[in-house]
Amino acid sequence: RQSAVREPPKSRCCEPPLPAIVSPPLYMGWLSEKSTKSRAPPDAETAVAELRAEMARRGSPIDLPTDDVLRFAKARKLNAVKAADMLQADLEWRQARRVEERRDEPAEDILGKPIAALQQVLPHVCSPGVDKLGRPIIFKHFGGQCSFSRLCPDRESVDRLCEYNWWVNEQYCKRLAALGAEQWVVVIDAKGWQPGLIDRTALRVLKSMADTDADHYPERLGGLVVVNAPASLALVWRIVKTWLDEKTKAKVDIISSSDPKRATERLHGLAAPDQLPEQYAGTAPPLEAWPIWPAKSGLPSKPNGAR
């Protein structure tokens, strides 16, 4: 029987005042009304109206698409006051980091080093494929090569990597806009991961990524599937899940490396085979420059698509 999940062998600055009205063009994190497919149900419409009213009461009226306002409302269980706190903090965060102007900068300028250096440690790509709901599929490889300490030997490089996280999220938002989708799904490959990779640098980076995603890209994650997970990953998951809310934790599915059949079934339940790359039970072209592992791993070692 063929293996389920196959790998090819081979600045802080002074914060400017907020605008009186925040409009969609400022932020790629927001999607235009034309790019969305869903409409808010009646109770959600009320929550959106209450959130808009609360922001206006605070002197920061917003002119954002309904679906974007609703994301913040949902993230705070439709509590207008708490959602307004979250949205206000997000607007200030975006202003401080000049997200709207920096999102179009080259990745190297944000990261402070060639993107190839990051791809060697943390391969990641927003694939051409989509899942069965039309959402883009993002692949990440947090495997044996994922040494954050090697990638970030000093505090500045850690900060730059954390900045890169929001930059790449903005690129994913562009993909959402092109597809008319609201959420993305993530497939993480943990092949080769071992506890020694978790040190102070790794924890800081992962905590920053989790906080940024939760605070500034709420309701963007549609699902997260971890494949090839070693048993030792359970320890890290116990740490990471303390950073996540209950709704996000419910979207995570971790599949053991000893259960390739379940991995295949899960991936095929997520997307049609022609939307998945060759490494991940699909028939689409393989992801390029993806990590390879020796034959004893149970996966093919032919460097198909690797560079």
mmCIF file of C-alpha atoms in Angstrom:
data_model
loop_
_atom_site.group_PDB
_atom_site.id
_atom_site.type_symbol
_atom_site.label_atom_id
_atom_site.label_comp_id
_atom_site.label_asym_id
_atom_site.label_seq_id
_atom_site.Cartn_x
_atom_site.Cartn_y
_atom_site.Cartn_z
ATOM 1 C CA ARG A 1 0.000 0.000 0.000
ATOM 2 C CA GLN A 2 1.375 3.370 -0.940
ATOM 3 C CA SER A 3 2.430 5.680 1.907
ATOM 4 C CA ALA A 4 -0.272 8.205 2.744
ATOM 5 C CA VAL A 5 1.767 11.342 2.937
ATOM 6 C CA ARG A 6 4.660 11.257 0.519
ATOM 7 C CA GLU A 7 7.642 13.529 0.427
ATOM 8 C CA PRO A 8 9.746 13.644 -2.661
ATOM 9 C CA PRO A 9 13.099 12.425 -2.055
ATOM 10 C CA LYS A 10 14.168 15.127 -3.126
ATOM 11 C CA SER A 11 10.699 49.252 14.139
ATOM 12 C CA ARG A 12 9.624 50.586 16.092
ATOM 13 C CA CYS A 13 8.552 54.151 15.170
ATOM 14 C CA CYS A 14 6.432 56.868 16.634
ATOM 15 C CA GLU A 15 2.810 55.936 16.204
ATOM 16 C CA PRO A 16 0.916 58.341 13.917
ATOM 17 C CA PRO A 17 -2.636 59.329 14.809
ATOM 18 C CA LEU A 18 -5.402 57.071 13.558
ATOM 19 C CA PRO A 19 -7.498 58.361 10.673
ATOM 20 C CA ALA A 20 -10.993 59.524 11.552
ATOM 21 C CA ILE A 21 -12.476 56.818 9.323
ATOM 22 C CA VAL A 22 -10.691 53.620 8.419
ATOM 23 C CA SER A 23 -11.472 52.505 4.890
ATOM 24 C CA PRO A 24 -10.802 49.143 3.206
ATOM 25 C CA PRO A 25 -7.979 50.192 0.840
ATOM 26 C CA LEU A 26 -5.633 50.823 3.779
ATOM 27 C CA TYR A 27 -5.268 47.202 4.767
ATOM 28 C CA MET A 28 -4.825 44.023 2.750
ATOM 29 C CA GLY A 29 -5.941 42.269 5.931
ATOM 30 C CA TRP A 30 -9.384 43.518 4.962
ATOM 31 C CA LEU A 31 -11.249 42.163 1.963
ATOM 32 C CA SER A 32 -13.512 44.239 -0.252
ATOM 33 C CA GLU A 33 -17.236 43.525 -0.259
ATOM 34 C CA LYS A 34 -16.955 42.249 -3.839
ATOM 35 C CA SER A 35 -14.366 39.660 -2.866
ATOM 36 C CA THR A 36 -16.544 37.876 -0.330
ATOM 37 C CA LYS A 37 -19.137 35.206 -0.931
ATOM 38 C CA SER A 38 -21.010 35.044 2.381
ATOM 39 C CA ARG A 39 -23.594 37.318 3.936
ATOM 40 C CA ALA A 40 -23.951 37.810 7.657
ATOM 41 C CA PRO A 41 -26.991 36.158 9.262
ATOM 42 C CA PRO A 42 -29.444 38.427 11.147
ATOM 43 C CA ASP A 43 -27.808 37.995 14.576
ATOM 44 C CA ALA A 44 -24.398 38.675 13.027
ATOM 45 C CA GLU A 45 -25.744 41.806 11.331
ATOM 46 C CA THR A 46 -26.779 43.058 14.740
ATOM 47 C CA ALA A 47 -23.318 42.315 16.134
ATOM 48 C CA VAL A 48 -21.688 44.181 13.247
ATOM 49 C CA ALA A 49 -23.970 47.187 13.758
ATOM 50 C CA GLU A 50 -23.195 47.220 17.482
ATOM 51 C CA LEU A 51 -19.464 47.045 16.828
ATOM 52 C CA ARG A 52 -19.644 49.894 14.323
ATOM 53 C CA ALA A 53 -21.645 51.941 16.826
ATOM 54 C CA GLU A 54 -19.142 51.229 19.602
ATOM 55 C CA MET A 55 -16.218 52.301 17.424
ATOM 56 C CA ALA A 56 -18.085 55.494 16.464
ATOM 57 C CA ARG A 57 -18.800 56.186 20.136
ATOM 58 C CA ARG A 58 -15.053 55.983 20.788
ATOM 59 C CA GLY A 59 -14.375 58.531 18.076
ATOM 60 C CA SER A 60 -12.956 55.981 15.606
ATOM 61 C CA PRO A 61 -15.765 55.287 13.126
ATOM 62 C CA ILE A 62 -14.955 52.521 10.660
ATOM 63 C CA ASP A 63 -15.917 52.009 7.037
ATOM 64 C CA LEU A 64 -14.822 48.400 6.669
ATOM 65 C CA PRO A 65 -16.582 45.566 4.827
ATOM 66 C CA THR A 66 -19.197 43.738 6.866
ATOM 67 C CA ASP A 67 -17.348 40.417 6.731
ATOM 68 C CA ASP A 68 -14.202 41.982 8.139
ATOM 69 C CA VAL A 69 -16.036 43.679 10.989
ATOM 70 C CA LEU A 70 -17.787 40.391 11.665
ATOM 71 C CA ARG A 71 -14.462 38.567 12.024
ATOM 72 C CA PHE A 72 -13.571 40.729 15.011
ATOM 73 C CA ALA A 73 -17.057 40.413 16.447
ATOM 74 C CA LYS A 74 -16.873 36.613 16.208
ATOM 75 C CA ALA A 75 -13.412 36.570 17.753
ATOM 76 C CA ARG A 76 -14.929 38.172 20.864
ATOM 77 C CA LYS A 77 -18.145 36.117 20.851
ATOM 78 C CA LEU A 78 -20.201 39.035 19.472
ATOM 79 C CA ASN A 79 -19.401 41.217 22.488
ATOM 80 C CA ALA A 80 -19.253 44.714 20.973
ATOM 81 C CA VAL A 81 -17.098 46.258 23.711
ATOM 82 C CA LYS A 82 -14.480 43.486 23.683
ATOM 83 C CA ALA A 83 -14.512 43.356 19.888
ATOM 84 C CA ALA A 84 -14.000 47.130 19.741
ATOM 85 C CA ASP A 85 -11.016 46.818 22.073
ATOM 86 C CA MET A 86 -9.547 44.189 19.759
ATOM 87 C CA LEU A 87 -10.259 46.133 16.577
ATOM 88 C CA GLN A 88 -8.880 49.374 18.017
ATOM 89 C CA ALA A 89 -5.686 47.592 19.052
ATOM 90 C CA ASP A 90 -5.383 46.099 15.574
ATOM 91 C CA LEU A 91 -5.761 49.479 13.882
ATOM 92 C CA GLU A 92 -3.091 50.971 16.128
ATOM 93 C CA TRP A 93 -0.797 48.005 15.529
ATOM 94 C CA ARG A 94 -1.160 48.400 11.758
ATOM 95 C CA GLN A 95 -0.455 52.116 11.935
ATOM 96 C CA ALA A 96 2.635 51.608 14.096
ATOM 97 C CA ARG A 97 4.086 49.038 11.705
ATOM 98 C CA ARG A 98 2.993 50.852 8.536
ATOM 99 C CA VAL A 99 1.454 47.617 7.298
ATOM 100 C CA GLU A 100 -0.385 49.221 4.398
ATOM 101 C CA GLU A 101 2.808 50.560 2.831
ATOM 102 C CA ARG A 102 5.254 47.839 3.853
ATOM 103 C CA ARG A 103 3.173 44.857 2.726
ATOM 104 C CA ASP A 104 4.355 45.445 -0.862
ATOM 105 C CA GLU A 105 8.047 45.536 0.068
ATOM 106 C CA PRO A 106 10.208 42.573 -1.013
ATOM 107 C CA ALA A 107 10.275 39.725 1.489
ATOM 108 C CA GLU A 108 14.040 40.122 1.898
ATOM 109 C CA ASP A 109 13.620 43.711 3.094
ATOM 110 C CA ILE A 110 11.247 42.609 5.838
ATOM 111 C CA LEU A 111 13.216 39.511 6.842
ATOM 112 C CA GLY A 112 16.624 41.154 6.611
ATOM 113 C CA LYS A 113 18.173 38.197 4.760
ATOM 114 C CA PRO A 114 17.585 36.176 1.575
ATOM 115 C CA ILE A 115 14.254 34.372 1.641
ATOM 116 C CA ALA A 116 16.126 31.205 0.634
ATOM 117 C CA ALA A 117 17.729 31.172 4.092
ATOM 118 C CA LEU A 118 14.283 31.030 5.691
ATOM 119 C CA GLN A 119 13.017 28.408 3.241
ATOM 120 C CA GLN A 120 15.875 26.115 4.197
ATOM 121 C CA VAL A 121 14.770 26.191 7.833
ATOM 122 C CA LEU A 122 11.024 26.736 7.538
ATOM 123 C CA PRO A 123 9.783 25.818 4.054
ATOM 124 C CA HIS A 124 6.387 27.384 3.426
ATOM 125 C CA VAL A 125 4.209 28.074 0.406
ATOM 126 C CA CYS A 126 0.674 29.062 -0.456
ATOM 127 C CA SER A 127 -0.027 26.396 -3.045
ATOM 128 C CA PRO A 128 -2.058 26.899 -6.241
ATOM 129 C CA GLY A 129 -4.600 24.384 -4.962
ATOM 130 C CA VAL A 130 -7.731 25.062 -2.949
ATOM 131 C CA ASP A 131 -9.745 22.909 -0.588
ATOM 132 C CA LYS A 132 -13.307 21.732 -1.201
ATOM 133 C CA LEU A 133 -14.660 25.040 0.130
ATOM 134 C CA GLY A 134 -12.506 27.081 -2.241
ATOM 135 C CA ARG A 135 -10.022 28.138 0.440
ATOM 136 C CA PRO A 136 -6.270 28.384 -0.306
ATOM 137 C CA ILE A 137 -4.028 25.698 1.164
ATOM 138 C CA ILE A 138 -0.804 26.772 2.860
ATOM 139 C CA PHE A 139 1.921 24.171 3.388
ATOM 140 C CA LYS A 140 4.599 24.523 6.070
ATOM 141 C CA HIS A 141 7.361 22.113 7.051
ATOM 142 C CA PHE A 142 8.176 22.259 10.755
ATOM 143 C CA GLY A 143 10.372 19.188 10.536
ATOM 144 C CA GLY A 144 13.884 18.127 11.393
ATOM 145 C CA GLN A 145 15.453 21.086 9.596
ATOM 146 C CA CYS A 146 13.459 23.648 11.593
ATOM 147 C CA SER A 147 16.104 25.183 13.861
ATOM 148 C CA PHE A 148 15.062 28.736 14.701
ATOM 149 C CA SER A 149 18.274 29.290 16.647
ATOM 150 C CA ARG A 150 20.310 28.620 13.518
ATOM 151 C CA LEU A 151 18.148 30.982 11.503
ATOM 152 C CA CYS A 152 18.003 33.685 14.187
ATOM 153 C CA PRO A 153 21.286 33.862 16.116
ATOM 154 C CA ASP A 154 20.482 37.239 17.706
ATOM 155 C CA ARG A 155 17.511 39.242 18.973
ATOM 156 C CA GLU A 156 17.300 41.465 15.894
ATOM 157 C CA SER A 157 16.954 38.499 13.556
ATOM 158 C CA VAL A 158 14.208 37.081 15.805
ATOM 159 C CA ASP A 159 12.353 40.389 15.613
ATOM 160 C CA ARG A 160 12.710 40.457 11.824
ATOM 161 C CA LEU A 161 11.321 36.940 11.546
ATOM 162 C CA CYS A 162 8.329 37.928 13.686
ATOM 163 C CA GLU A 163 7.783 40.919 11.398
ATOM 164 C CA TYR A 164 7.956 38.619 8.390
ATOM 165 C CA ASN A 165 5.062 36.626 9.826
ATOM 166 C CA TRP A 166 2.590 39.498 9.400
ATOM 167 C CA TRP A 167 4.073 40.321 5.994
ATOM 168 C CA VAL A 168 3.445 36.801 4.696
ATOM 169 C CA ASN A 169 -0.056 36.844 6.204
ATOM 170 C CA GLU A 170 -0.743 39.934 4.116
ATOM 171 C CA GLN A 171 0.328 37.993 1.030
ATOM 172 C CA TYR A 172 -2.068 35.219 1.992
ATOM 173 C CA CYS A 173 -4.796 37.864 2.287
ATOM 174 C CA LYS A 174 -4.111 38.853 -1.315
ATOM 175 C CA ARG A 175 -4.713 35.229 -2.272
ATOM 176 C CA LEU A 176 -7.992 35.269 -0.320
ATOM 177 C CA ALA A 177 -9.092 38.369 -2.200
ATOM 178 C CA ALA A 178 -8.264 36.766 -5.546
ATOM 179 C CA LEU A 179 -10.298 33.673 -4.668
ATOM 180 C CA GLY A 180 -13.152 35.495 -2.968
ATOM 181 C CA ALA A 181 -12.511 33.399 0.134
ATOM 182 C CA GLU A 182 -12.605 34.316 3.820
ATOM 183 C CA GLN A 183 -10.236 31.764 5.333
ATOM 184 C CA TRP A 184 -7.172 29.700 4.575
ATOM 185 C CA VAL A 185 -6.247 26.193 5.697
ATOM 186 C CA VAL A 186 -2.780 25.083 6.772
ATOM 187 C CA VAL A 187 -1.047 21.725 6.407
ATOM 188 C CA ILE A 188 2.037 21.322 8.594
ATOM 189 C CA ASP A 189 4.519 18.531 7.986
ATOM 190 C CA ALA A 190 6.360 17.565 11.177
ATOM 191 C CA LYS A 191 8.505 14.818 9.632
ATOM 192 C CA GLY A 192 11.826 14.588 11.439
ATOM 193 C CA TRP A 193 10.896 16.984 14.219
ATOM 194 C CA GLN A 194 12.512 16.268 17.583
ATOM 195 C CA PRO A 195 12.289 17.951 21.022
ATOM 196 C CA GLY A 196 15.815 19.352 20.812
ATOM 197 C CA LEU A 197 14.545 21.898 18.273
ATOM 198 C CA ILE A 198 12.438 23.581 20.949
ATOM 199 C CA ASP A 199 14.553 26.157 22.763
ATOM 200 C CA ARG A 200 14.035 29.701 23.989
ATOM 201 C CA THR A 201 14.315 31.146 20.469
ATOM 202 C CA ALA A 202 11.798 28.698 19.025
ATOM 203 C CA LEU A 203 9.296 29.345 21.803
ATOM 204 C CA ARG A 204 9.606 33.094 21.362
ATOM 205 C CA VAL A 205 9.074 32.901 17.611
ATOM 206 C CA LEU A 206 6.154 30.487 17.831
ATOM 207 C CA LYS A 207 4.495 32.521 20.594
ATOM 208 C CA SER A 208 4.847 35.704 18.542
ATOM 209 C CA MET A 209 3.370 34.017 15.461
ATOM 210 C CA ALA A 210 0.430 32.665 17.460
ATOM 211 C CA ASP A 211 -0.255 36.063 19.043
ATOM 212 C CA THR A 212 -0.053 37.926 15.729
ATOM 213 C CA ASP A 213 -2.377 35.496 14.000
ATOM 214 C CA ALA A 214 -4.909 35.602 16.847
ATOM 215 C CA ASP A 215 -4.853 39.357 17.468
ATOM 216 C CA HIS A 216 -4.622 40.687 13.911
ATOM 217 C CA TYR A 217 -5.927 37.955 11.619
ATOM 218 C CA PRO A 218 -8.906 36.609 13.583
ATOM 219 C CA GLU A 219 -11.126 34.000 11.963
ATOM 220 C CA ARG A 220 -8.704 33.589 9.052
ATOM 221 C CA LEU A 221 -7.706 30.043 9.971
ATOM 222 C CA GLY A 222 -10.224 27.596 8.581
ATOM 223 C CA GLY A 223 -8.345 24.497 9.695
ATOM 224 C CA LEU A 224 -4.895 23.153 10.507
ATOM 225 C CA VAL A 225 -3.738 19.601 9.810
ATOM 226 C CA VAL A 226 -0.420 18.323 11.151
ATOM 227 C CA VAL A 227 0.883 15.213 9.385
ATOM 228 C CA ASN A 228 3.881 12.982 10.098
ATOM 229 C CA ALA A 229 3.699 13.976 13.758
ATOM 230 C CA PRO A 230 6.132 12.115 16.031
ATOM 231 C CA ALA A 231 4.912 11.060 19.462
ATOM 232 C CA SER A 232 7.167 13.667 21.092
ATOM 233 C CA LEU A 233 5.185 16.454 19.425
ATOM 234 C CA ALA A 234 2.453 15.922 22.026
ATOM 235 C CA LEU A 235 4.644 17.703 24.579
ATOM 236 C CA VAL A 236 4.986 20.811 22.437
ATOM 237 C CA TRP A 237 1.292 20.777 21.617
ATOM 238 C CA ARG A 238 0.506 20.943 25.338
ATOM 239 C CA ILE A 239 2.516 24.188 25.439
ATOM 240 C CA VAL A 240 1.275 25.715 22.191
ATOM 241 C CA LYS A 241 -2.407 25.077 22.868
ATOM 242 C CA THR A 242 -2.221 27.261 25.981
ATOM 243 C CA TRP A 243 -1.662 30.197 23.617
ATOM 244 C CA LEU A 244 -4.793 29.434 21.583
ATOM 245 C CA ASP A 245 -8.473 30.043 22.177
ATOM 246 C CA GLU A 246 -10.901 27.126 22.274
ATOM 247 C CA LYS A 247 -12.237 27.790 18.780
ATOM 248 C CA THR A 248 -8.755 27.669 17.256
ATOM 249 C CA LYS A 249 -7.781 24.538 19.171
ATOM 250 C CA ALA A 250 -10.868 22.804 17.793
ATOM 251 C CA LYS A 251 -9.610 23.450 14.243
ATOM 252 C CA VAL A 252 -6.347 21.547 14.808
ATOM 253 C CA ASP A 253 -5.981 17.914 13.744
ATOM 254 C CA ILE A 254 -2.680 16.183 14.578
ATOM 255 C CA ILE A 255 -2.025 12.904 12.761
ATOM 256 C CA SER A 256 0.719 10.525 13.838
ATOM 257 C CA SER A 257 3.485 9.516 11.485
ATOM 258 C CA SER A 258 2.461 5.937 12.248
ATOM 259 C CA ASP A 259 -0.969 6.426 10.671
ATOM 260 C CA PRO A 260 -0.410 7.311 6.983
ATOM 261 C CA LYS A 261 -3.814 5.907 6.013
ATOM 262 C CA ARG A 262 -5.595 8.389 8.255
ATOM 263 C CA ALA A 263 -3.387 11.198 6.903
ATOM 264 C CA THR A 264 -4.399 10.367 3.343
ATOM 265 C CA GLU A 265 -8.069 10.166 4.254
ATOM 266 C CA ARG A 266 -7.879 13.487 6.088
ATOM 267 C CA LEU A 267 -6.126 15.256 3.230
ATOM 268 C CA HIS A 268 -8.533 13.825 0.649
ATOM 269 C CA GLY A 269 -11.401 14.914 2.858
ATOM 270 C CA LEU A 270 -9.913 18.392 2.836
ATOM 271 C CA ALA A 271 -9.210 18.728 -0.892
ATOM 272 C CA ALA A 272 -9.467 16.809 -4.149
ATOM 273 C CA PRO A 273 -6.254 14.955 -5.106
ATOM 274 C CA ASP A 274 -5.667 17.261 -8.080
ATOM 275 C CA GLN A 275 -5.510 20.193 -5.636
ATOM 276 C CA LEU A 276 -2.845 18.559 -3.470
ATOM 277 C CA PRO A 277 0.875 18.332 -4.321
ATOM 278 C CA GLU A 278 2.515 14.980 -4.941
ATOM 279 C CA GLN A 279 4.144 14.949 -1.496
ATOM 280 C CA TYR A 280 0.785 15.103 0.246
ATOM 281 C CA ALA A 281 -1.339 12.358 -1.306
ATOM 282 C CA GLY A 282 -2.097 14.436 -4.383
ATOM 283 C CA THR A 283 -1.668 14.361 -8.130
ATOM 284 C CA ALA A 284 -0.660 18.007 -8.584
ATOM 285 C CA PRO A 285 3.025 18.815 -9.234
ATOM 286 C CA PRO A 286 5.253 18.408 -6.173
ATOM 287 C CA LEU A 287 6.291 21.352 -4.039
ATOM 288 C CA GLU A 288 9.738 22.502 -5.082
ATOM 289 C CA ALA A 289 12.767 22.665 -2.804
ATOM 290 C CA TRP A 290 10.893 20.678 -0.162
ATOM 291 C CA PRO A 291 12.766 18.708 2.543
ATOM 292 C CA ILE A 292 13.749 15.148 1.695
ATOM 293 C CA TRP A 293 14.357 12.277 4.055
ATOM 294 C CA PRO A 294 16.277 8.985 3.835
ATOM 295 C CA ALA A 295 14.513 5.864 2.601
ATOM 296 C CA LYS A 296 14.369 4.408 6.114
ATOM 297 C CA SER A 297 11.777 7.072 6.962
ATOM 298 C CA GLY A 298 9.285 5.059 4.963
ATOM 299 C CA LEU A 299 8.948 7.808 2.373
ATOM 300 C CA PRO A 300 10.428 7.821 -1.150
ATOM 301 C CA SER A 301 13.895 9.333 -1.456
ATOM 302 C CA LYS A 302 13.853 10.287 -5.123
ATOM 303 C CA PRO A 303 14.509 14.084 -5.262
ATOM 304 C CA ASN A 304 11.375 14.809 -7.304
ATOM 305 C CA GLY A 305 10.966 18.569 -7.532
ATOM 306 C CA ALA A 306 13.748 19.262 -5.063
ATOM 307 C CA ARG A 307 16.550 21.637 -5.786
#
